[in-house]
PDB file of C-alpha atoms and ligand atoms in Angstrom:
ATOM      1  CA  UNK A   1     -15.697   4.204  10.492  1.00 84.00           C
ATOM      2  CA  UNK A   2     -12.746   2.917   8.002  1.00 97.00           C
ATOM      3  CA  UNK A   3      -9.628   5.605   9.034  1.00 97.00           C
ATOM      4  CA  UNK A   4      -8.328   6.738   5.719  1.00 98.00           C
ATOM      5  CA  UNK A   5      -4.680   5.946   4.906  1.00 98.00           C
ATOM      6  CA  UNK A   6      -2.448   8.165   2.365  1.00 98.00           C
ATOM      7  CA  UNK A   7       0.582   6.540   1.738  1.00 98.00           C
ATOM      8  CA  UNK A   8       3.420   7.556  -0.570  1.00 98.00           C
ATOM      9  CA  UNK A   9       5.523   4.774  -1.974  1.00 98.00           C
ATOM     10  CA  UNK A  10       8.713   6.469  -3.128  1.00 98.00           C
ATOM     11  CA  UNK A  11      10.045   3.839  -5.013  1.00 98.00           C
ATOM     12  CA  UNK A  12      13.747   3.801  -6.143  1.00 98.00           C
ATOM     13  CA  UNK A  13      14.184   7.454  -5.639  1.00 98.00           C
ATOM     14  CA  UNK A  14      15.646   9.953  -3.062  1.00 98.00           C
ATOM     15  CA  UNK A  15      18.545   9.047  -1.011  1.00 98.00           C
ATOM     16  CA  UNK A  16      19.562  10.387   2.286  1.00 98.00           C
ATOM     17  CA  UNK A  17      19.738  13.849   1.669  1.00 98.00           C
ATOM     18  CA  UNK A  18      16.712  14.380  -0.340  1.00 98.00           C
ATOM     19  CA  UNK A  19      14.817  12.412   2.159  1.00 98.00           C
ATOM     20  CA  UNK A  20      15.292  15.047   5.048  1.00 98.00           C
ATOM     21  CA  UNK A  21      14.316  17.810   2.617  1.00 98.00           C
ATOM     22  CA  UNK A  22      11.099  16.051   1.862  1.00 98.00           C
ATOM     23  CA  UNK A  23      10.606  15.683   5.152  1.00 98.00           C
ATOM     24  CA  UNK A  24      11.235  18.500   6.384  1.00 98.00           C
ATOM     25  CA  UNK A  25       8.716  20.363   3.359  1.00 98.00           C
ATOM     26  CA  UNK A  26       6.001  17.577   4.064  1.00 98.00           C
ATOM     27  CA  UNK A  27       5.606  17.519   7.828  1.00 98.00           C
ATOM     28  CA  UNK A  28       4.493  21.218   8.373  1.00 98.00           C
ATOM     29  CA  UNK A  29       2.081  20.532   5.352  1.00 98.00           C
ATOM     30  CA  UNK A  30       0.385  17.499   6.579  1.00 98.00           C
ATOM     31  CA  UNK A  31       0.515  17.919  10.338  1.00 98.00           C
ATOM     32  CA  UNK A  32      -3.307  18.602  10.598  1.00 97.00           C
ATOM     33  CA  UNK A  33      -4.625  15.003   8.094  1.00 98.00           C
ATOM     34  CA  UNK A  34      -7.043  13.532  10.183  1.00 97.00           C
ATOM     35  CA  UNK A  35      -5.848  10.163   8.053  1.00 98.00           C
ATOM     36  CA  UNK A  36      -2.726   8.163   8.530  1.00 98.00           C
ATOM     37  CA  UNK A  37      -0.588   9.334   6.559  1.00 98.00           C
ATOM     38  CA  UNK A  38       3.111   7.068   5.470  1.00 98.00           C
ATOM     39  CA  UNK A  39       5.686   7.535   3.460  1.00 99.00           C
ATOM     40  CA  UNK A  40       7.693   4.087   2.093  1.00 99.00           C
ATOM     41  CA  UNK A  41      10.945   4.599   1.398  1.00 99.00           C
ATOM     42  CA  UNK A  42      14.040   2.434  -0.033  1.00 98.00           C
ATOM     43  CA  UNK A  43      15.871   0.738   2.575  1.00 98.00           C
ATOM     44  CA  UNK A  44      18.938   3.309   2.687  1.00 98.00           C
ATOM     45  CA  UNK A  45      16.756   6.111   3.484  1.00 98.00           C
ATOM     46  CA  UNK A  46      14.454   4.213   6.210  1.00 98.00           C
ATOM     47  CA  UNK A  47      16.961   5.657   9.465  1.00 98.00           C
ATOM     48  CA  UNK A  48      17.241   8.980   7.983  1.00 98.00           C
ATOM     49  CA  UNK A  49      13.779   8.710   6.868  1.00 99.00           C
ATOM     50  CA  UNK A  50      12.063   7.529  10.563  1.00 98.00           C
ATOM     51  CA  UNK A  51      14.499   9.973  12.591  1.00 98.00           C
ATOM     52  CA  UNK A  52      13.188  13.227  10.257  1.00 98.00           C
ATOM     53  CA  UNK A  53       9.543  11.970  11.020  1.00 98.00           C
ATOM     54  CA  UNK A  54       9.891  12.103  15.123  1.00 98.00           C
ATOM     55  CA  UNK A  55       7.496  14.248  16.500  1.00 98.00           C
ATOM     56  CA  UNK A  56       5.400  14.350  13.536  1.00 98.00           C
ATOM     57  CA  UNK A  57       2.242  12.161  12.411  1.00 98.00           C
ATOM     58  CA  UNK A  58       4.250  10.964   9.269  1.00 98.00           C
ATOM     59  CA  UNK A  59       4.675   7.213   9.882  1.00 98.00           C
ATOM     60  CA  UNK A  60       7.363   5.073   7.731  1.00 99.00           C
ATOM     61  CA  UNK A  61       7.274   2.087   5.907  1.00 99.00           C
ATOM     62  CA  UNK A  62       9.962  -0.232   3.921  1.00 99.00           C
ATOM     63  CA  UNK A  63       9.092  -1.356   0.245  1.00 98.00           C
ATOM     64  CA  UNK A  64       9.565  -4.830   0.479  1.00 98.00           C
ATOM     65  CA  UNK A  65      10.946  -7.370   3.445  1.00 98.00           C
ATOM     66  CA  UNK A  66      12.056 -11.197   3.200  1.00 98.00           C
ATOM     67  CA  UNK A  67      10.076 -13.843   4.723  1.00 98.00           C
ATOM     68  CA  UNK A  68      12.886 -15.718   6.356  1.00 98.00           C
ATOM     69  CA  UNK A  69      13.803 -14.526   9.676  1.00 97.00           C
ATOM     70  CA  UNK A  70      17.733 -14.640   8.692  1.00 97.00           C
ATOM     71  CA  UNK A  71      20.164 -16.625   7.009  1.00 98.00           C
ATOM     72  CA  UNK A  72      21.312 -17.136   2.835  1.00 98.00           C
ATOM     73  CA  UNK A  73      19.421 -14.855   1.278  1.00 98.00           C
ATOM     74  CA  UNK A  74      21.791 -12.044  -0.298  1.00 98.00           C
ATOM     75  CA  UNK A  75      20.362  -9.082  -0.824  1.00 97.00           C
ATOM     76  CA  UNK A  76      17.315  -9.388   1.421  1.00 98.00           C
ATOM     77  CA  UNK A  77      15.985  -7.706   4.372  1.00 98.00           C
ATOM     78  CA  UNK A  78      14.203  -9.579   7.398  1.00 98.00           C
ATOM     79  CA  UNK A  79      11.186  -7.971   9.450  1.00 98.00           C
ATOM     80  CA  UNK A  80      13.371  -7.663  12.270  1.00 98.00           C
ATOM     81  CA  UNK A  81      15.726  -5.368  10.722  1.00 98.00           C
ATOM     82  CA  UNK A  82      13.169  -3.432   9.540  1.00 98.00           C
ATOM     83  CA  UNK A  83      11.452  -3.099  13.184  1.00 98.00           C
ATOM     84  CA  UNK A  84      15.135  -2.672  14.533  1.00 98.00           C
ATOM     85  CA  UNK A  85      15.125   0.594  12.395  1.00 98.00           C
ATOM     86  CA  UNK A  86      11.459   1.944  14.153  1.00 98.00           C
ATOM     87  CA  UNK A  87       9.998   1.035  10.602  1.00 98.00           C
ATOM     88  CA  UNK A  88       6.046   0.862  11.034  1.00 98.00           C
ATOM     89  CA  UNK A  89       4.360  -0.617   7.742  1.00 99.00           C
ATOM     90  CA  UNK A  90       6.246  -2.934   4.654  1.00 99.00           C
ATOM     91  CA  UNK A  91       4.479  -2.681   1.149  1.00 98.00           C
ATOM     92  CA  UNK A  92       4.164  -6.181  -0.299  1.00 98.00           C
ATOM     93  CA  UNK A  93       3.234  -7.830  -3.465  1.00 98.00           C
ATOM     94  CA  UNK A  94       3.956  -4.365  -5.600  1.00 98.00           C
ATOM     95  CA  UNK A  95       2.989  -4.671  -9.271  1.00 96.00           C
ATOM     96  CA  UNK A  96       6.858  -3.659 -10.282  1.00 97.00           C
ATOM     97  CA  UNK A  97       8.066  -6.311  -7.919  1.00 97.00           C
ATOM     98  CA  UNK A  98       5.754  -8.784  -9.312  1.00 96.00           C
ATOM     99  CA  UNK A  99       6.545  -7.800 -12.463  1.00 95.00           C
ATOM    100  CA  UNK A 100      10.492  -7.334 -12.553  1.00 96.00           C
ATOM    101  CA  UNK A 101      11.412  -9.685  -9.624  1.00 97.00           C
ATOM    102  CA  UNK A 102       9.468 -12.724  -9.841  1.00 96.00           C
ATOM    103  CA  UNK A 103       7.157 -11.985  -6.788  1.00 97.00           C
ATOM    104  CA  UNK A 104       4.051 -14.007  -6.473  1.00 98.00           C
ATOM    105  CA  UNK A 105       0.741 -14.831  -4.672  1.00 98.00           C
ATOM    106  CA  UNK A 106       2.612 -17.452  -2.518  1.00 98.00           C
ATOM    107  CA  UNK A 107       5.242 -15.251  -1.882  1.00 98.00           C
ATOM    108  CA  UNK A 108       3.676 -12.000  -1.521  1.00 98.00           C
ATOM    109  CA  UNK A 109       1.661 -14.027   1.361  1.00 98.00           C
ATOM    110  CA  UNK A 110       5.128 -15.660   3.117  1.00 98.00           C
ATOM    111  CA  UNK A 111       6.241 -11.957   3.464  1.00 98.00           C
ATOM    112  CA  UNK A 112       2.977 -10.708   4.287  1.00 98.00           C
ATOM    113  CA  UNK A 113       2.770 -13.380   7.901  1.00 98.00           C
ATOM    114  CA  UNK A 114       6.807 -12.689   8.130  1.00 98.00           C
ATOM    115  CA  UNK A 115       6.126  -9.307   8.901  1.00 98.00           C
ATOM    116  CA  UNK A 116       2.642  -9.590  11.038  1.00 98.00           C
ATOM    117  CA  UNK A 117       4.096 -11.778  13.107  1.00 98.00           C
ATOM    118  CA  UNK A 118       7.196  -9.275  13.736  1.00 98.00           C
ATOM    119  CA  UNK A 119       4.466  -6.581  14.467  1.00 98.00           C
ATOM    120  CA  UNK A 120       4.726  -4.659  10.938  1.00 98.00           C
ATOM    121  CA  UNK A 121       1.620  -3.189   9.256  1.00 98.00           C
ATOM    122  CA  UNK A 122       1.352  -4.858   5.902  1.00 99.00           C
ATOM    123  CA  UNK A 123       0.303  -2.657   2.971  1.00 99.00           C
ATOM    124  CA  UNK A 124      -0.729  -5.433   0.719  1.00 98.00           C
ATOM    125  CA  UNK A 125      -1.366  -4.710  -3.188  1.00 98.00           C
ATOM    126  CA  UNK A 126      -3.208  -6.351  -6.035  1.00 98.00           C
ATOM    127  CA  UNK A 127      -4.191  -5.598  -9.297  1.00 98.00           C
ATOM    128  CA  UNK A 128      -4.887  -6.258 -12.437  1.00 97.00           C
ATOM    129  CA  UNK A 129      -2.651  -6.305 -15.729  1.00 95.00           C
ATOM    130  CA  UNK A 130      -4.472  -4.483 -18.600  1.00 92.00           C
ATOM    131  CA  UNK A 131      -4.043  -7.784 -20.614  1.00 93.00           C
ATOM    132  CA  UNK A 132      -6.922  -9.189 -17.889  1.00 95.00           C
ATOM    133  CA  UNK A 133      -8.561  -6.219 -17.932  1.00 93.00           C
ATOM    134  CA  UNK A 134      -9.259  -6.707 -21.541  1.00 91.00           C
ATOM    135  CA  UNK A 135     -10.114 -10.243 -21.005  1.00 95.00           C
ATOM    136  CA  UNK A 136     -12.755  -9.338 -18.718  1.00 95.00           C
ATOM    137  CA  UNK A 137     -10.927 -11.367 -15.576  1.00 98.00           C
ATOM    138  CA  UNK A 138     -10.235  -8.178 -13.701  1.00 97.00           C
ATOM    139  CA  UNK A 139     -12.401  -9.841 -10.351  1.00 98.00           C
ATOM    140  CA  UNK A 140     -10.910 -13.068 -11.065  1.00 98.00           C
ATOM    141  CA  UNK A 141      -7.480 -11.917 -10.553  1.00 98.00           C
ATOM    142  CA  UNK A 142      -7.730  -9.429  -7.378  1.00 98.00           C
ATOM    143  CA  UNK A 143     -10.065 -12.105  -6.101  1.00 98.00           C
ATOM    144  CA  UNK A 144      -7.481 -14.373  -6.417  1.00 98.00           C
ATOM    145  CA  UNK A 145      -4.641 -12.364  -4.824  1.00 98.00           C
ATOM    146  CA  UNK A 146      -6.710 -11.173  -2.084  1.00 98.00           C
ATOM    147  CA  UNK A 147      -7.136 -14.848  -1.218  1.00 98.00           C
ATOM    148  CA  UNK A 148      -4.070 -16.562  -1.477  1.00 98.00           C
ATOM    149  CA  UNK A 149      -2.427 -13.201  -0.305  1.00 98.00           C
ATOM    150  CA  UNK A 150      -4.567 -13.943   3.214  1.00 98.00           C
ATOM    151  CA  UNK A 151      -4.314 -17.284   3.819  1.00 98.00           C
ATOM    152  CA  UNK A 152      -3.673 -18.296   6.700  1.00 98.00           C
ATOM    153  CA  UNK A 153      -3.706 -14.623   8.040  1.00 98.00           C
ATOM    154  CA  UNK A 154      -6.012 -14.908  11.186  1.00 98.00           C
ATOM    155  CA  UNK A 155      -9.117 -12.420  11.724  1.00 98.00           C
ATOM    156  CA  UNK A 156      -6.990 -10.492  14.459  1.00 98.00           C
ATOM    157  CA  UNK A 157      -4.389  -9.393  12.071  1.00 98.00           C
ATOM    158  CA  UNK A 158      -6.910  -7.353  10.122  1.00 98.00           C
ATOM    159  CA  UNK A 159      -6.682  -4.481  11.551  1.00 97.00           C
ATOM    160  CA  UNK A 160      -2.894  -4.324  10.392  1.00 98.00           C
ATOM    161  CA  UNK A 161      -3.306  -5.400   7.068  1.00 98.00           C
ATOM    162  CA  UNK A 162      -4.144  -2.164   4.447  1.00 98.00           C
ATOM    163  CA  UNK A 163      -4.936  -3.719   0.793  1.00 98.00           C
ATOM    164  CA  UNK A 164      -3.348  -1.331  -2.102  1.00 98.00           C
ATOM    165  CA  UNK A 165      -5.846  -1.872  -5.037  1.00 98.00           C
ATOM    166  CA  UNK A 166      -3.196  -1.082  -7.622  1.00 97.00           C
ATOM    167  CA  UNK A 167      -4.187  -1.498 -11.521  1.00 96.00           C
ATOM    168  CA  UNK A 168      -0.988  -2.596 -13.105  1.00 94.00           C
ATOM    169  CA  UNK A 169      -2.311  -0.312 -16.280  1.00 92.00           C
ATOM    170  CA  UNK A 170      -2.983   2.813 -14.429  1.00 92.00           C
ATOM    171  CA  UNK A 171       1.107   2.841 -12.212  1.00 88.00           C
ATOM    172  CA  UNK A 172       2.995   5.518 -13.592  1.00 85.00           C
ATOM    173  CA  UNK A 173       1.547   6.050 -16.674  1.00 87.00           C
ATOM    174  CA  UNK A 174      -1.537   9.027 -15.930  1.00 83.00           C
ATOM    175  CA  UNK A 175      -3.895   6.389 -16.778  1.00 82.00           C
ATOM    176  CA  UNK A 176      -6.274   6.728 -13.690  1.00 80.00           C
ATOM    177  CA  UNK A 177      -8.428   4.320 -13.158  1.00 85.00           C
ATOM    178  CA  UNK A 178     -12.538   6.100 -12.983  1.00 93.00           C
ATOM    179  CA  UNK A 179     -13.645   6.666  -9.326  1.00 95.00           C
ATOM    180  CA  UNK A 180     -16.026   4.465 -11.082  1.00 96.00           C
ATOM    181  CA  UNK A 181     -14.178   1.596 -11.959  1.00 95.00           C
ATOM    182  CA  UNK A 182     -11.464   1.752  -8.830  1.00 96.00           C
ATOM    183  CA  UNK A 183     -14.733   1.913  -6.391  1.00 98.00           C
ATOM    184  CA  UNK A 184     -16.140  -1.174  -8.181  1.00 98.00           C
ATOM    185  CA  UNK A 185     -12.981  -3.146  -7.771  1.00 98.00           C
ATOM    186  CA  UNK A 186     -12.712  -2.036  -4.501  1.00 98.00           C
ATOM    187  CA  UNK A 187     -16.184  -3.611  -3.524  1.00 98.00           C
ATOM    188  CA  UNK A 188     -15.731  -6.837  -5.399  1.00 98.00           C
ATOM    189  CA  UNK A 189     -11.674  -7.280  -2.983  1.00 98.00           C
ATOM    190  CA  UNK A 190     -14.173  -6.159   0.135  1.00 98.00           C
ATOM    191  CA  UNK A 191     -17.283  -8.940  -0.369  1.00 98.00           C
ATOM    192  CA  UNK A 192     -14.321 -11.049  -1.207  1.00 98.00           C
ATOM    193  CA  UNK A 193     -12.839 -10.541   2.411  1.00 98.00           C
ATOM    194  CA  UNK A 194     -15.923 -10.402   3.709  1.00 98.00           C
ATOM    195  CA  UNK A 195     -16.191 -14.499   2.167  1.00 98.00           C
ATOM    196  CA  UNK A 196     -12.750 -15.117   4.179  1.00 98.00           C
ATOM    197  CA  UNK A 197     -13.469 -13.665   7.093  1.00 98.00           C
ATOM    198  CA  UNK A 198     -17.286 -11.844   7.859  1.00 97.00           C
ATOM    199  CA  UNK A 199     -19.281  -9.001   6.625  1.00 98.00           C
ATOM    200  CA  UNK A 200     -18.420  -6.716   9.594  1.00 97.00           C
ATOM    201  CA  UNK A 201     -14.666  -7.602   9.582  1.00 96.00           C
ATOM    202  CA  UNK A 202     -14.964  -6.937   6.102  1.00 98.00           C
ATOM    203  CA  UNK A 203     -16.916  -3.392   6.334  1.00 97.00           C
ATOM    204  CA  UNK A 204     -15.405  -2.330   9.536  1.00 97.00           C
ATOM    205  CA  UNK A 205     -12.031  -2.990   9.553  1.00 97.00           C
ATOM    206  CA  UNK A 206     -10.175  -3.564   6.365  1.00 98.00           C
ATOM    207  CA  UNK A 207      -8.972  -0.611   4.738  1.00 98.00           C
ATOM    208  CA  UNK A 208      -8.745  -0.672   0.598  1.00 98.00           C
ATOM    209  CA  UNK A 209      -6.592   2.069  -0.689  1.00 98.00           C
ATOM    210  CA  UNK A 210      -6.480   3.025  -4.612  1.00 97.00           C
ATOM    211  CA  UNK A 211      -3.346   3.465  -6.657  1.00 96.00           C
ATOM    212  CA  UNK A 212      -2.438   4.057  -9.862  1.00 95.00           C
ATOM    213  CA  UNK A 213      -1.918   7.785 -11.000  1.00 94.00           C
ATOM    214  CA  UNK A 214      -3.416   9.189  -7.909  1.00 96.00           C
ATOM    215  CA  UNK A 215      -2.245  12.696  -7.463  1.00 97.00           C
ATOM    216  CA  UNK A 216      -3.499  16.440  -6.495  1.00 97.00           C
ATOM    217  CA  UNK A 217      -6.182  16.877  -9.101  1.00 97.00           C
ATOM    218  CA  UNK A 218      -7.814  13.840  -8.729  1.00 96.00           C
ATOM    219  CA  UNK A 219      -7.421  12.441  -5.141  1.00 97.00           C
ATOM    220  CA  UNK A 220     -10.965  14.134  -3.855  1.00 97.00           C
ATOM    221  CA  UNK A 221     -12.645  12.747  -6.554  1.00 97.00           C
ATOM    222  CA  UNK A 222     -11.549   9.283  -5.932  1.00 97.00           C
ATOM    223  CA  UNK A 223     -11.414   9.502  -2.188  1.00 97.00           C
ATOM    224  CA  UNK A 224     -15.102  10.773  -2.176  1.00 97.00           C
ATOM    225  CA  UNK A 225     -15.948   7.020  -3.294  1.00 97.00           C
ATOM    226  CA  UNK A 226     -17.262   4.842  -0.692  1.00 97.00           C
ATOM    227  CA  UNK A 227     -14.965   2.096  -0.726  1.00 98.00           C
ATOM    228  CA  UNK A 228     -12.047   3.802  -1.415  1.00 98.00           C
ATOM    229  CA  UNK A 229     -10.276   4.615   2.354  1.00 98.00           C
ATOM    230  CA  UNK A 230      -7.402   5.917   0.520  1.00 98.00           C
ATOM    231  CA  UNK A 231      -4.306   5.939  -1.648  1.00 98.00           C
ATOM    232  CA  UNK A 232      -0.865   4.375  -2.272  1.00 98.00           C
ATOM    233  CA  UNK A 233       0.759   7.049  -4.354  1.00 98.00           C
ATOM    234  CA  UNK A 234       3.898   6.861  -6.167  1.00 97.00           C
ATOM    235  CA  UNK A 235       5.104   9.899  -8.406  1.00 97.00           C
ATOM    236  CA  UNK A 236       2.893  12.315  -6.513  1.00 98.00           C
ATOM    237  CA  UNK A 237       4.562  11.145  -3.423  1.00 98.00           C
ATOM    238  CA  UNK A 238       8.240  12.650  -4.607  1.00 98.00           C
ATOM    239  CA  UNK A 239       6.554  16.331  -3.855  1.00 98.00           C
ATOM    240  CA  UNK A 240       5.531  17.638  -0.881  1.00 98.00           C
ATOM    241  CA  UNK A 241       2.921  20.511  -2.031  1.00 98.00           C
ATOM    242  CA  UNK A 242       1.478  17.247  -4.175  1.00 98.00           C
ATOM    243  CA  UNK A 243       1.404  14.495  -1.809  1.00 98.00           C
ATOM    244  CA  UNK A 244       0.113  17.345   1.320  1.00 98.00           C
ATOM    245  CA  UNK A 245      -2.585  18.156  -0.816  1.00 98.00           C
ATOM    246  CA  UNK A 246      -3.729  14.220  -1.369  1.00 98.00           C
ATOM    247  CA  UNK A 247      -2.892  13.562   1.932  1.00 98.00           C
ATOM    248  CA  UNK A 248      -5.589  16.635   2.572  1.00 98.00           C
ATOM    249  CA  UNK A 249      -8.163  14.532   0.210  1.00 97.00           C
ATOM    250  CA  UNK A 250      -7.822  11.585   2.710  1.00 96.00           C
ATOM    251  CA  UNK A 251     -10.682  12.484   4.927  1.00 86.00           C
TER     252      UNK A 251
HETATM  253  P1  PGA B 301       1.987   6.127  -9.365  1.00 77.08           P
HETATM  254  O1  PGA B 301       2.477   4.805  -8.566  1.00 77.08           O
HETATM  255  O2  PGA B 301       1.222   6.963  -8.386  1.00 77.08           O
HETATM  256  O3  PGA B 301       3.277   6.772  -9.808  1.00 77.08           O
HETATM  257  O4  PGA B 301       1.158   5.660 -10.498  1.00 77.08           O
HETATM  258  C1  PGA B 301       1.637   4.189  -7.641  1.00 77.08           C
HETATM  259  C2  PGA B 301       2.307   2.957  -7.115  1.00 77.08           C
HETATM  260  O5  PGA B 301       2.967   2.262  -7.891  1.00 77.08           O
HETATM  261  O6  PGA B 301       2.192   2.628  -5.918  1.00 77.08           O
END
């Protein structure tokens, strides 16, 4: 019913060149996923990145995008740039950018209607910090994110929306989270968008994915959960053989 999505998020890594190899070793590999499958790229790879990919399945998205359509924002990057390039999907609201660059709820939900409302599919995250783990506020927070990450964000847009469940203790350090535990916080995001918007929106059409560590020896074990419709993947993502054989998972 939910269409898995696999969807690598390359982070600060691989520039021009090495994007067209990875391409060119991924598409043959994944050309037969019955799931979307995306790869996010930094911004100087995105032309090279969405020219390699024509003719395949392999969709691409940007890592972040500015809320503003234009004007004094150095360093940014607008929606309509990003659409300009044949970008399809922006990840926003990323643990590191929360983290490093002072992203938050308010903002991660100005970039997330910026780039609806340009015709981008958002792949919004959340997650937890082990510190709230610990303190037993895990639902609290991704309750919280989902909400103020939504508001505003009308029932029609839902089917363009994909939420990353992302625990900020499990990114990069081969600290998965259990099936278990990422199919529990899973459910609690889901009820919770089934409270902003309805039970069928809710079980029908929003799309969770896991991240955190996911990677080939664990991705069927996690994607055989039942609220789990798929995975943001970073380090995984950097090699083909690894990210073709999660993508494979994402059934
Ligand atoms: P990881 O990163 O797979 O390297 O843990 C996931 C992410 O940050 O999206």
């Amino acid at each position: 019913m939910r269409k898995p999505i696999i969807a690598g998020n390359w982070k600060m890594n691989n520039n021009v060149a090495a994007t067209k190899a990875l391409v060119a070793d991924l598409a043959p590999l994944v050309k037969d996923a019955t799931c979307d499958v995306v790869i996010c790229t930094p911004y100087t790879s995105l032309a090279a990145a969405v020219e390699a990919t024509k003719g395949t399945n392999i969709k691409v998205g940007a890592e972040n995008v500015h809320w503003a359509e234009k004007g004094a924002f150095t360093g940014e990057i607008s929606a309509d740039m990003l659409v300009e390039l044949g970008v399809e999907y922006v990840i926003v609201g990323h643990s590191e950018r929360r983290q490093y660059f002072g992203e938050t709820d308010a903002t991660v939900n100005a970039r997330t209607k910026a780039a609806l409302a340009k015709g981008l599919k958002v792949i919004l995250c959340v997650g937890e910090t082990l510190e709230e783990r610990e303190a037993g506020i895990t639902a609290e927070v991704v309750r919280r994110q989902t909400k103020v990450g939504f508001a505003g964000i009308p029932a029609s847009e839902l089917d363009n929306v994909v939420i990353a469940y992302e625990p900020v203790w499990a990114i990069g350090t081969g600290k998965t989270a259990t099936a278990q535990e990422a199919n529990d916080t899973i459910k609690v995001i889901r009820d919770c968008m089934a409270e902003l918007y309805c039970d069928k929106c809710a079980e029908e059409r929003v799309r969770i994915q896991y991240g955190g560590s996911m990677n080939a020896k664990n991705a069927e074990e996690l994607m055989a959960q039942p609220q789990i419709d798929g995975g943001l993947i970073g380090g995984a993502s950097l090699k083909a053989v690894d990210f073709s054989i999660v993508v494979a998972a994402g059934k």
